[in-house]
Coordinates of C-alpha atoms in Angstrom, one line a residue:
Chain A
M1 CA 1.1 -32.5 8.0
A2 CA 3.9 -30.0 8.2
E3 CA 4.3 -28.1 11.5
N4 CA 2.7 -24.7 11.4
D5 CA 4.7 -21.4 11.6
Q6 CA 3.4 -20.5 15.1
S7 CA 4.6 -23.8 16.6
I8 CA 8.1 -23.4 15.0
I9 CA 8.4 -19.8 16.2
R10 CA 7.4 -20.8 19.7
Q11 CA 10.1 -23.5 19.7
C12 CA 12.7 -21.1 18.4
L13 CA 11.8 -18.7 21.2
D14 CA 11.9 -21.5 23.7
G15 CA 15.6 -21.9 23.0
R16 CA 15.6 -24.3 20.0
P17 CA 17.1 -22.0 17.3
D18 CA 17.7 -25.0 15.0
E19 CA 13.9 -25.1 14.4
F20 CA 14.3 -21.9 12.4
R21 CA 15.8 -24.0 9.6
H22 CA 12.2 -25.2 8.9
L23 CA 11.1 -21.7 8.2
I24 CA 14.1 -21.0 6.0
R25 CA 13.3 -24.1 3.9
R26 CA 9.7 -23.3 3.7
Y27 CA 10.0 -19.7 2.6
Q28 CA 13.4 -19.3 0.9
P29 CA 12.1 -19.9 -2.7
G30 CA 9.5 -17.2 -2.2
I31 CA 11.9 -14.7 -0.7
L32 CA 14.5 -15.4 -3.4
A33 CA 11.8 -14.8 -6.1
F34 CA 10.6 -11.7 -4.4
L35 CA 14.1 -10.3 -4.1
S36 CA 15.0 -11.3 -7.7
G37 CA 12.0 -9.2 -8.9
R38 CA 13.2 -6.2 -6.8
L39 CA 17.0 -6.4 -7.3
R40 CA 17.4 -8.4 -10.6
D41 CA 21.0 -9.2 -9.6
R42 CA 21.8 -12.8 -8.4
N43 CA 24.7 -11.7 -6.1
L44 CA 22.6 -9.1 -4.4
V45 CA 19.7 -11.4 -4.1
D46 CA 21.6 -14.1 -2.2
E47 CA 23.1 -11.5 0.2
A48 CA 19.7 -9.9 0.7
A49 CA 18.0 -13.2 1.4
Q50 CA 20.6 -14.1 4.0
E51 CA 20.1 -10.7 5.6
T52 CA 16.3 -11.1 5.6
F53 CA 16.4 -14.4 7.4
V54 CA 19.1 -13.2 9.9
R55 CA 17.0 -10.1 10.8
A56 CA 13.9 -12.2 11.1
Y57 CA 15.6 -14.6 13.4
F58 CA 16.9 -11.9 15.8
N59 CA 13.5 -10.1 15.8
L60 CA 11.3 -13.2 16.2
S61 CA 10.4 -12.1 19.8
T62 CA 9.0 -8.8 18.4
L63 CA 6.6 -10.5 16.1
R64 CA 3.1 -9.9 17.5
S65 CA 1.1 -12.3 15.3
P66 CA 3.2 -15.4 14.5
D67 CA 0.4 -16.5 12.1
K68 CA 1.4 -13.6 9.9
F69 CA 5.1 -14.7 9.8
H70 CA 5.1 -14.9 6.0
S71 CA 3.9 -11.4 5.4
W72 CA 6.1 -10.0 8.1
L73 CA 9.1 -11.8 6.4
I74 CA 8.2 -10.2 3.1
G75 CA 8.1 -6.8 4.8
I76 CA 11.6 -7.4 6.1
A77 CA 12.8 -8.5 2.6
D78 CA 11.2 -5.4 1.1
R79 CA 13.2 -3.1 3.5
V80 CA 16.4 -5.0 2.9
A81 CA 15.9 -4.7 -0.9
K82 CA 15.4 -1.0 -0.6
E83 CA 18.5 -0.6 1.5
Q84 CA 20.5 -2.6 -1.0
L85 CA 19.2 -0.5 -3.9
R86 CA 20.0 2.7 -2.0
D87 CA 23.5 1.5 -1.2
R88 CA 24.1 0.4 -4.8
N89 CA 22.9 3.7 -6.2
K90 CA 25.3 5.5 -3.9
V91 CA 28.2 3.4 -5.3
V92 CA 27.1 4.1 -8.8
D93 CA 26.8 7.8 -8.2
L94 CA 30.3 7.9 -6.8
D95 CA 31.8 5.8 -9.5
S96 CA 30.3 7.5 -12.5
F97 CA 29.0 10.8 -11.3
K98 CA 25.9 9.9 -13.4
D99 CA 22.5 8.8 -12.4
T100 CA 22.7 5.6 -14.5
P101 CA 21.6 2.2 -13.3
S102 CA 24.3 -0.3 -12.3
Q103 CA 25.8 -2.5 -15.0
D104 CA 25.0 -5.4 -12.8
I105 CA 21.3 -5.0 -13.3
D106 CA 20.0 -7.8 -15.4
A107 CA 16.9 -6.3 -17.1
S108 CA 16.6 -9.4 -19.4
E109 CA 13.6 -11.7 -19.7
E110 CA 14.9 -13.8 -16.8
Y111 CA 13.4 -11.7 -14.0
K112 CA 10.3 -10.4 -15.6
L113 CA 8.0 -12.9 -14.0
E114 CA 9.6 -12.4 -10.6
E115 CA 9.4 -8.7 -11.0
A116 CA 5.7 -9.0 -11.8
V117 CA 5.2 -11.2 -8.7
S118 CA 7.1 -8.8 -6.4
L119 CA 4.9 -5.9 -7.7
L120 CA 1.6 -7.7 -7.1
E121 CA -0.4 -6.2 -4.3
E122 CA -1.5 -8.2 -1.2
P123 CA -3.2 -10.6 -0.9
Y124 CA -2.4 -11.7 -4.5
R125 CA 1.3 -11.8 -3.9
Q126 CA 1.0 -13.9 -0.8
V127 CA -1.1 -16.6 -2.4
V128 CA 1.2 -16.8 -5.4
L129 CA 4.3 -17.0 -3.2
L130 CA 2.8 -19.7 -1.0
R131 CA 1.4 -21.7 -3.9
F132 CA 4.4 -21.8 -6.3
Y133 CA 7.4 -21.0 -4.2
S134 CA 6.5 -22.6 -0.8
G135 CA 4.7 -25.5 -2.6
Q136 CA 1.6 -25.2 -0.5
S137 CA -1.7 -26.6 -1.9
C138 CA -4.8 -24.3 -2.0
Q139 CA -6.2 -26.1 1.0
Q140 CA -2.9 -25.5 3.0
I141 CA -2.9 -21.8 2.0
A142 CA -6.5 -21.4 3.1
E143 CA -5.4 -22.8 6.5
T144 CA -2.2 -20.7 6.7
I145 CA -3.9 -17.4 6.0
D146 CA -7.2 -18.4 7.6
V147 CA -9.6 -17.8 4.7
P148 CA -12.0 -20.2 2.8
I149 CA -10.5 -22.2 0.0
G150 CA -12.8 -20.4 -2.5
T151 CA -11.1 -17.1 -1.6
V152 CA -7.7 -18.6 -2.3
T153 CA -8.7 -19.9 -5.8
K154 CA -10.4 -16.5 -6.6
Q155 CA -7.3 -14.6 -5.5
L156 CA -5.1 -16.9 -7.5
S157 CA -7.3 -16.4 -10.6
R158 CA -7.1 -12.6 -10.1
A159 CA -3.3 -12.8 -9.6
Y160 CA -2.9 -14.7 -12.9
E161 CA -4.8 -12.0 -14.6
K162 CA -2.7 -9.3 -13.1
L163 CA 0.5 -11.1 -13.9
R164 CA -0.6 -11.6 -17.5
S165 CA -1.5 -7.9 -17.9
F166 CA 1.8 -6.8 -16.4
L167 CA 3.8 -9.1 -18.6
R168 CA 1.8 -8.1 -21.7
E169 CA 2.4 -4.5 -21.1
K170 CA 6.1 -5.1 -20.4
N171 CA 6.4 -6.9 -23.7
E172 CA 4.6 -4.1 -25.5
A173 CA 6.8 -1.4 -23.9
Chain B
M1 CA -22.9 -22.3 -17.4
D2 CA -21.9 -19.2 -19.3
C3 CA -18.4 -18.1 -20.2
M4 CA -17.9 -16.0 -17.0
Q5 CA -18.9 -19.0 -14.8
I6 CA -16.6 -21.3 -16.7
K7 CA -13.7 -18.9 -16.4
D8 CA -14.3 -18.7 -12.6
K9 CA -13.7 -22.5 -12.5
F10 CA -10.4 -22.4 -14.3
V11 CA -8.2 -22.3 -11.2
Q12 CA -10.2 -25.1 -9.4
Y13 CA -9.9 -27.1 -12.7
I14 CA -6.1 -26.7 -12.8
E15 CA -5.8 -27.4 -9.1
G16 CA -7.9 -30.6 -9.4
L17 CA -10.6 -29.2 -7.1
L18 CA -13.6 -29.8 -9.3
T19 CA -16.0 -32.8 -9.2
E20 CA -16.0 -35.1 -12.2
E21 CA -19.3 -33.5 -13.3
E22 CA -18.0 -30.0 -13.1
K23 CA -14.8 -31.0 -14.8
A24 CA -16.7 -32.5 -17.7
L25 CA -18.8 -29.3 -18.0
V26 CA -15.6 -27.2 -18.3
D27 CA -14.1 -29.7 -20.8
N28 CA -17.1 -29.6 -23.0
H29 CA -17.3 -25.8 -22.9
L30 CA -13.6 -25.5 -23.8
V31 CA -14.2 -27.7 -26.9
E32 CA -16.9 -25.4 -28.1
C33 CA -15.7 -21.9 -27.1
D34 CA -12.6 -20.5 -28.7
E35 CA -12.5 -17.4 -26.4
C36 CA -12.5 -19.5 -23.2
Q37 CA -10.0 -21.9 -24.7
K38 CA -7.7 -19.0 -25.4
E39 CA -8.2 -17.7 -21.8
F40 CA -7.5 -21.1 -20.4
S41 CA -4.3 -21.6 -22.4
A42 CA -3.1 -18.2 -21.3
M43 CA -3.8 -19.1 -17.6
M44 CA -2.0 -22.4 -18.0
E45 CA 1.0 -20.7 -19.5
I46 CA 1.3 -18.3 -16.5
Q47 CA 0.8 -21.2 -14.2
E48 CA 3.6 -23.2 -15.8
R49 CA 6.0 -20.3 -15.8
L50 CA 5.3 -19.8 -12.1
V51 CA 6.0 -23.5 -11.5
L52 CA 9.4 -23.2 -13.3
S53 CA 10.2 -20.0 -11.4
G54 CA 9.4 -21.8 -8.1
R55 CA 11.9 -24.5 -9.1
R56 CA 14.5 -22.0 -10.3
N57 CA 14.5 -19.8 -7.1
R58 CA 16.2 -22.2 -4.8
S59 CA 19.5 -21.9 -3.2
A60 CA 21.3 -25.1 -2.0
D61 CA 23.4 -23.4 0.7
L62 CA 21.2 -20.5 1.8
E63 CA 20.1 -22.3 5.0
D64 CA 23.7 -23.0 6.0
K65 CA 24.9 -19.5 5.2
V66 CA 22.1 -18.0 7.3
F67 CA 22.9 -20.3 10.2
D68 CA 26.6 -19.4 10.0
R69 CA 25.7 -15.7 10.2
I70 CA 23.3 -16.3 13.1
V71 CA 26.0 -18.2 15.0
C72 CA 28.5 -15.5 14.3
E73 CA 26.1 -12.7 15.3
Q74 CA 25.1 -14.5 18.5
N75 CA 28.8 -14.9 19.4
K76 CA 29.3 -11.2 19.0
R77 CA 26.4 -10.4 21.2
L78 CA 27.6 -12.9 23.8
K79 CA 31.0 -11.3 23.9
K80 CA 29.5 -7.9 24.5
T81 CA 27.5 -9.2 27.5
L82 CA 30.6 -11.0 28.9
K83 CA 32.9 -7.9 28.6
P84 CA 34.4 -6.8 31.9
N85 CA 32.3 -4.1 33.4
P86 CA 34.5 -0.9 33.7
W87 CA 32.4 0.4 36.6
L88 CA 33.0 -2.8 38.5
E89 CA 36.8 -2.4 38.0
Y90 CA 36.6 1.2 39.1
W91 CA 34.6 0.2 42.2
R92 CA 37.3 -2.3 43.2
S93 CA 40.0 0.3 42.8
I94 CA 38.1 2.8 45.1
M95 CA 37.6 0.2 47.8
K96 CA 41.4 -0.4 48.0
S97 CA 42.1 3.1 49.4
R98 CA 40.6 4.7 52.6
M99 CA 40.7 8.3 51.2
K100 CA 39.0 7.2 48.0
R101 CA 36.3 5.3 50.1
L102 CA 35.6 8.5 52.1
S103 CA 35.3 10.7 48.9
A104 CA 33.1 8.1 47.3
A105 CA 30.7 8.0 50.2
T106 CA 30.3 11.8 50.2
A107 CA 29.7 11.8 46.4
M108 CA 27.1 9.1 46.9
V109 CA 25.1 11.1 49.4
F110 CA 25.0 14.1 47.0
A111 CA 24.0 11.8 44.2
V112 CA 21.1 10.3 46.2
I113 CA 19.8 13.8 47.1
I114 CA 20.0 15.0 43.4
G115 CA 18.5 11.8 42.2
I116 CA 15.5 12.1 44.5
T117 CA 14.9 15.7 43.4
I118 CA 15.1 14.6 39.7
F119 CA 12.8 11.6 40.3
Y120 CA 10.1 13.8 41.8
K121 CA 10.2 16.2 38.9
S122 CA 10.4 13.7 36.1
E123 CA 7.7 11.9 34.1
P124 CA 7.6 8.1 34.1
V125 CA 9.5 6.9 31.1
A126 CA 7.1 5.8 28.4
T127 CA 8.0 4.3 25.0
A128 CA 6.3 5.3 21.8
Q129 CA 4.5 2.0 21.8
D130 CA 3.1 2.7 25.3
V131 CA 1.9 6.1 24.1
L132 CA 0.2 4.6 21.1
S133 CA -1.4 1.8 23.2
E134 CA -2.9 4.4 25.6
A135 CA -4.1 6.5 22.7
V136 CA -5.8 3.5 21.1
K137 CA -7.6 2.8 24.4
A138 CA -8.7 6.5 24.6
A139 CA -10.0 6.4 21.0
T140 CA -12.0 3.3 21.6
G141 CA -15.7 3.9 21.3
L142 CA -15.6 7.4 19.9
N143 CA -18.8 7.3 17.9
L144 CA -19.3 10.9 16.9
I145 CA -16.4 12.8 15.3
H146 CA -16.2 16.0 13.5
M147 CA -12.9 17.1 12.0
K148 CA -11.7 20.1 10.1
A149 CA -8.5 20.0 8.2
R150 CA -6.6 21.7 5.4
M151 CA -4.5 20.3 2.6
R152 CA -2.4 21.4 -0.3
S153 CA -4.6 20.1 -3.0
S154 CA -6.8 21.1 -6.0
P155 CA -10.5 21.5 -5.1
N156 CA -11.4 19.2 -8.0
D157 CA -8.8 16.5 -7.4
N158 CA -9.7 13.3 -5.6
F159 CA -9.2 13.0 -1.8
V160 CA -5.7 11.5 -2.2
G161 CA -4.2 14.2 -4.5
I162 CA -1.7 16.7 -3.1
D163 CA 0.1 19.4 -5.0
L164 CA 3.1 21.0 -3.3
N165 CA 2.8 24.1 -5.4
L166 CA -0.8 24.8 -4.4
D167 CA -2.1 26.6 -1.3
F168 CA -4.2 24.9 1.4
I169 CA -7.9 24.2 0.8
P170 CA -10.3 23.3 3.6
I171 CA -11.6 19.8 4.2
E172 CA -14.4 18.7 6.6
M173 CA -15.3 15.3 7.8
W174 CA -18.0 13.7 10.0
K175 CA -18.5 10.3 11.4
Q176 CA -21.5 8.9 13.3
V177 CA -22.0 5.4 14.8
D178 CA -25.6 5.0 16.0
N179 CA -26.6 1.6 17.4
G180 CA -23.7 0.1 15.6
K181 CA -24.7 1.7 12.3
L182 CA -21.9 3.8 10.6
K183 CA -22.5 6.9 8.6
W184 CA -19.9 9.4 7.3
R185 CA -19.3 12.3 5.1
I186 CA -16.2 13.9 3.7
E187 CA -16.2 17.1 1.8
K188 CA -14.0 19.5 0.0
A189 CA -14.9 22.3 -2.4
G190 CA -15.1 20.3 -5.6
R191 CA -16.4 17.0 -4.3
Y192 CA -18.0 15.1 -1.4
V193 CA -18.7 11.5 -0.4
V194 CA -21.7 10.5 1.7
M195 CA -22.2 7.1 3.3
D196 CA -25.8 7.1 4.6
G197 CA -25.7 3.7 6.2
E198 CA -26.8 1.8 3.1
T199 CA -25.1 3.3 0.1
T200 CA -21.9 5.3 -0.6
T201 CA -22.1 8.1 -3.1
L202 CA -19.4 10.3 -4.5
V203 CA -20.5 13.6 -5.9
I204 CA -18.2 15.5 -8.1
K205 CA -18.9 19.2 -8.9
E206 CA -17.0 19.2 -12.2
N207 CA -17.8 22.8 -13.0
E208 CA -20.7 25.2 -12.6
I209 CA -23.0 23.3 -14.9
T210 CA -22.0 19.6 -14.5
T211 CA -22.3 17.3 -11.5
H212 CA -21.1 13.7 -11.7
A213 CA -22.1 11.1 -9.2
Y214 CA -21.0 7.5 -8.6
R215 CA -23.0 5.3 -6.2
L216 CA -21.9 2.0 -4.7
E217 CA -24.8 0.0 -3.3
V218 CA -22.8 -0.8 -0.1
A219 CA -22.3 0.8 3.2
G220 CA -18.7 1.7 2.5
P221 CA -16.3 1.3 5.4
L222 CA -14.0 4.3 6.0
G223 CA -10.9 4.6 3.8
C224 CA -12.1 2.3 1.1
C225 CA -14.7 4.0 -1.1
F226 CA -13.7 7.1 -2.9
D227 CA -12.4 8.7 0.3
S228 CA -9.1 6.7 0.3
W229 CA -6.8 7.3 3.2
M230 CA -8.6 10.5 4.3
G231 CA -11.6 8.6 5.6
R232 CA -9.3 6.5 7.7
L233 CA -8.6 9.6 9.8
L234 CA -12.1 9.5 11.1
D235 CA -11.4 6.0 12.4
V236 CA -9.0 7.5 15.0
K237 CA -8.7 4.2 16.8
G238 CA -7.9 2.4 13.6
I239 CA -5.1 4.6 12.4
L240 CA -3.4 4.6 15.8
D241 CA -3.8 0.8 16.1
N242 CA -2.3 0.5 12.7
E243 CA 0.7 2.7 13.7
L244 CA 1.1 0.6 16.9
Q245 CA 1.0 -2.7 15.0
Q246 CA 3.6 -1.4 12.5
A247 CA 5.8 -0.3 15.4
K248 CA 5.6 -3.7 16.9
D249 CA 6.0 -5.7 13.7
D250 CA 8.8 -3.6 12.2
P251 CA 11.8 -3.5 14.5
D252 CA 13.6 -0.9 12.2
R253 CA 10.7 1.6 12.3
E254 CA 11.9 4.8 14.1
I255 CA 9.3 6.7 16.1
R256 CA 10.5 9.9 17.9
L257 CA 8.8 10.7 21.2
S258 CA 8.9 14.1 22.8
H259 CA 6.8 16.4 25.1
E260 CA 5.8 20.0 24.8
Q261 CA 3.9 22.4 27.0
I262 CA 1.0 24.0 25.2
D263 CA -1.4 26.4 27.1
G264 CA -0.1 25.0 30.4
R265 CA -0.9 21.4 29.4
D266 CA 1.6 18.6 28.6
K267 CA 1.4 17.3 25.1
T268 CA 3.0 14.1 23.8
I269 CA 4.3 14.3 20.3
L270 CA 5.1 11.3 18.1
E271 CA 7.0 11.7 14.8
V272 CA 7.0 8.8 12.3
D273 CA 8.9 8.8 9.0
A274 CA 7.5 7.0 6.0
K275 CA 9.3 6.2 2.8
T276 CA 7.6 5.6 -0.5
D277 CA 8.4 3.0 -3.1
I278 CA 7.8 5.4 -5.9
P279 CA 11.0 6.4 -7.7
E280 CA 11.9 10.1 -7.6
D281 CA 11.5 10.6 -11.4
D282 CA 8.1 8.9 -11.4
Y283 CA 5.2 10.9 -12.9
L284 CA 3.1 10.4 -9.7
R285 CA 5.9 11.2 -7.2
D286 CA 4.8 13.7 -4.6
T287 CA 1.2 13.7 -5.9
S288 CA -0.2 11.9 -2.9
I289 CA 1.0 11.2 0.6
S290 CA 1.7 7.5 -0.2
D291 CA 3.7 8.5 -3.3
S292 CA 6.0 10.8 -1.2
D293 CA 8.5 10.5 1.5
S294 CA 6.7 11.9 4.4
L295 CA 6.8 12.7 8.1
K296 CA 3.7 12.2 10.2
V297 CA 3.4 14.1 13.5
Y298 CA 0.8 13.1 16.0
Q299 CA 0.0 15.2 19.1
F300 CA -1.8 13.7 22.1
D301 CA -3.0 15.4 25.3
S302 CA -0.8 13.7 27.9
D303 CA -3.7 13.4 30.4
T304 CA -6.7 12.4 28.3
K305 CA -4.4 10.5 25.7
L306 CA -6.7 11.8 23.0
L307 CA -5.4 12.7 19.5
E308 CA -5.5 16.5 19.3
D309 CA -3.5 17.3 16.3
F310 CA -2.1 15.6 13.2
K311 CA 0.2 16.9 10.6
I312 CA 1.8 15.4 7.5
Y313 CA 4.9 16.9 5.9
V314 CA 6.3 15.8 2.5
I315 CA 10.0 15.5 2.5
E316 CA 11.3 17.0 -0.8
K317 CA 15.0 17.6 -1.4
G318 CA 15.6 17.5 2.3
Q319 CA 12.9 20.1 3.1
E320 CA 9.8 19.4 5.2
I321 CA 6.7 20.8 3.4
L322 CA 3.5 20.8 5.4
V323 CA 0.8 19.3 3.1
F324 CA -1.9 18.3 5.5
E325 CA -3.0 19.2 9.0
I326 CA -6.1 18.7 11.2
T327 CA -7.1 22.1 12.4
E328 CA -9.9 21.0 14.7
I329 CA -11.2 17.8 16.2
E330 CA -14.5 17.6 18.0
Y331 CA -15.2 14.3 19.8
N332 CA -18.8 13.4 20.8
A333 CA -20.0 16.2 18.6
Q334 CA -23.7 16.8 18.0
L335 CA -24.2 16.0 14.2
E336 CA -27.1 16.9 12.1
E337 CA -28.8 14.0 10.4
S338 CA -29.1 16.0 7.2
L339 CA -25.3 15.7 6.8
F340 CA -25.8 12.1 5.7
V341 CA -28.6 12.8 3.3
L342 CA -27.8 13.4 -0.4
D343 CA -29.2 16.5 -2.1
L344 CA -28.4 16.0 -5.8
P345 CA -29.5 18.1 -8.8
N346 CA -31.9 16.4 -11.2
D347 CA -29.5 16.4 -14.2
V348 CA -26.7 14.6 -12.3
F349 CA -24.7 12.4 -14.6
W350 CA -24.2 8.9 -13.1
L351 CA -20.8 7.3 -13.4
G352 CA -20.4 3.5 -12.9
E353 CA -18.6 0.3 -13.8
P354 CA -18.4 0.1 -17.6
E355 CA -20.8 -2.6 -19.0
I356 CA -19.8 -5.2 -21.6
L357 CA -21.0 -3.6 -24.9
S358 CA -22.5 -5.6 -27.7
D359 CA -19.4 -4.7 -29.8
N360 CA -17.1 -4.8 -26.7
N361 CA -14.4 -6.6 -28.5
R362 CA -13.7 -3.7 -30.7
Y363 CA -13.0 -1.5 -27.6
S364 CA -11.3 -4.1 -25.4
K365 CA -8.7 -4.7 -28.1
M366 CA -7.6 -1.1 -28.3
T367 CA -4.2 0.1 -27.0
P368 CA -4.3 3.1 -24.6
K369 CA -3.1 5.3 -27.5
E370 CA -5.7 4.1 -29.9
A371 CA -8.4 4.6 -27.3
A372 CA -7.2 8.2 -26.8
I373 CA -7.2 9.0 -30.5
I374 CA -10.6 7.5 -31.1
L375 CA -12.0 9.4 -28.1
F376 CA -10.7 12.8 -29.3
E377 CA -11.8 12.0 -32.9
A378 CA -15.3 11.2 -31.7
C379 CA -15.4 14.6 -29.8
S380 CA -14.2 16.4 -32.9
K381 CA -16.9 14.8 -35.0
G382 CA -19.5 15.3 -32.3
D383 CA -20.2 11.6 -32.1
W384 CA -21.4 11.5 -28.5
D385 CA -22.6 7.9 -28.7
E386 CA -19.0 6.9 -29.3
V387 CA -17.6 9.3 -26.6
V388 CA -19.7 7.8 -23.9
K389 CA -18.1 4.4 -24.5
F390 CA -14.9 5.9 -23.2
L391 CA -16.4 7.3 -20.1
P392 CA -16.7 5.3 -16.8
V393 CA -20.5 4.8 -17.1
S394 CA -22.7 1.7 -16.7
D395 CA -25.6 3.3 -18.4
T396 CA -24.4 4.2 -21.9
D397 CA -27.9 5.5 -22.8
Q398 CA -27.4 8.5 -20.6
E399 CA -26.8 11.8 -22.3
P400 CA -23.0 12.0 -21.7
M401 CA -22.7 15.7 -21.4
K402 CA -24.6 18.9 -21.5
Q403 CA -25.0 21.0 -24.6
E404 CA -22.5 23.6 -23.3
I405 CA -19.8 21.0 -22.9
K406 CA -20.6 19.4 -26.3
D407 CA -20.3 22.8 -27.9
Y408 CA -17.0 23.3 -26.1
L409 CA -15.5 20.0 -27.4
A410 CA -17.0 19.6 -30.9
G411 CA -14.7 20.5 -33.7
L412 CA -11.6 20.2 -31.6
E413 CA -8.4 19.6 -33.5
I414 CA -5.9 16.9 -32.4
M415 CA -2.5 18.5 -32.4
S416 CA -0.5 15.6 -31.0
I417 CA -1.0 12.4 -29.1
G418 CA 2.2 11.2 -27.4
E419 CA 3.5 7.8 -26.3
P420 CA 1.6 6.4 -23.4
F421 CA 3.6 6.0 -20.1
Q422 CA 2.9 4.5 -16.7
S423 CA 3.6 5.2 -13.1
K424 CA 4.4 2.7 -10.4
G425 CA 1.6 4.1 -8.3
Y426 CA -1.2 3.8 -10.9
V427 CA -2.8 0.8 -12.6
G428 CA -3.7 2.6 -15.8
W429 CA -1.8 4.6 -18.5
F430 CA -1.1 8.3 -19.1
I431 CA -1.3 9.5 -22.7
P432 CA 0.1 13.0 -23.3
Y433 CA -2.1 15.0 -25.7
S434 CA -2.4 18.4 -27.1
I435 CA -5.7 19.6 -28.6
R436 CA -6.9 22.9 -30.0
L437 CA -10.6 23.7 -29.1
N438 CA -13.0 25.5 -31.3
C439 CA -12.7 28.6 -29.1
G440 CA -9.0 28.7 -29.9
E441 CA -7.9 27.4 -26.4
V442 CA -5.0 24.9 -26.6
R443 CA -5.0 22.1 -23.9
E444 CA -1.9 20.1 -23.2
R445 CA -2.4 17.4 -20.6
N446 CA -2.0 13.8 -19.8
L447 CA -5.1 11.7 -20.3
A448 CA -5.5 8.9 -17.7
L449 CA -7.1 5.8 -19.0
R450 CA -7.6 2.5 -17.2
N451 CA -9.1 -0.9 -18.3
D452 CA -9.3 -2.8 -15.0
N453 CA -13.0 -3.2 -15.4
K454 CA -15.1 -6.2 -16.3
A455 CA -15.5 -4.9 -19.9
K456 CA -11.7 -4.5 -20.2
R457 CA -12.2 -1.3 -22.0
Y458 CA -10.0 1.8 -21.6
V459 CA -12.1 4.5 -20.0
V460 CA -11.2 8.0 -18.8
D461 CA -10.0 8.2 -15.3
G462 CA -8.7 11.8 -15.3
G463 CA -7.0 14.5 -17.4
F464 CA -9.9 14.9 -19.9

């Protein structure tokens, strides 16, 4: 079985920074999807994902509950995305003197699902990210977030409903 | 198994978590039931799209790029720590000259004297996290709390709503924990919530003749049932603990710490900024604390460490506007038991989770705009059996409204129903409408409808 987050974080803090690669591998698809939903711009997403992991690495020692690494990481990604959007809007304002969105924003179909996932509230977003982007089974998710497996399947079911309703409304709009 | 039970098994079915027997049950049901088959296909479609998205969102070189940046950043930090110390260089230059050595010795004597004086006058240096930790300890086990507050809000609005253009209205809250049993009450002019230890009831005084009530058969914890964030204030330890955790988990979170002398006592002040996700042009922007950029100011007594004052300012166009403040906190207060006992009028109208109707399909298929049109048309025709299907009630046999209200609504003329719109901070839809009532009054508002109920019907959530 894969090593758990707590153990990897402990090793990083014990002076084995290379262990952090395991955490990047484990969570990068979820972080990329989350940031794609927020930023909808591939160039910004890559930059924001790097920044998220770098910040996480240098702040590992401040993480109080290593078992909550994933939600902590999403929190960092969320802040990085907001900063990127704020910076981009500043550039747009200076360039065009108009409050129009950047030309780079890709509002096409491509990011609709990711947008829906990024807008899911917790705990639904977490189970979706862990299941489909980190490739964990329902049993592994139950162990990661310390809830019964029945809770995980219920939350997934509810998350599907919410995603469907979001996508349906987006298509109607 | 009925359709609901079968649908509950879909995820386990897809994930291969069912026994052969259960799987066969679902398979057989899907062959017979078109509705469930449709639901199942829709769920499979979402699941497949997520699988594809999971594969698409990968980056071959992210790991290396992150590590390059980590190494680069670490080198920068290392250089900083290895930089020659300018004070050390200066010290060496002093020690080379006898005159300089003498002057330095005199300066050091003065520095020590001044330093000792300052040391005796100064407070020990505490961080914001230390202050919060102490305050959490002080708030532990506070079982009886009575708070008075004021808030810029409409008396009839829910406990979350703020309105920067309105004046303050008073709010009062009580909490009691007796032998581990929690009871609480929160009240403002137009509504109150009582949790009596067994059930949680919201009572809305809609107007002089109508009282609505909504009861949950659970002992609602603070901040979850009708009371939203406001109830959490009664859980003083909880809110401070949450602030402390956020400070620890979020390295970028800025908390300003200062001291003030009030009535001869030292007070510790913490200021915390909070940004909202809600865009500036969103309909719900600045209509609640969480939908606004805000500044929270906590004040603690520096000796007792107890929370004494709490203010929230909304930041709008660079201005700080006070929207909420606790005006009085009484810890270990003597509370009357009657505070937690409901006293309702006989003709109270009970709201509740909408039931699945015998002709539910007709309503669950409506768009928000269709639902708004049919609701107003039903009012116009005086078809109250139809109107009640758009109200959040579980018992549709109840008389939906009093004769005075029926008279007020009957015969209304729909002037316009606009295009529905949404807000990032709300699960339902807003439908702009304009109606002329029989009495000649014209009402222009946004009707709030939501369908996140088990019947999947759009029901009124506000603006009616």
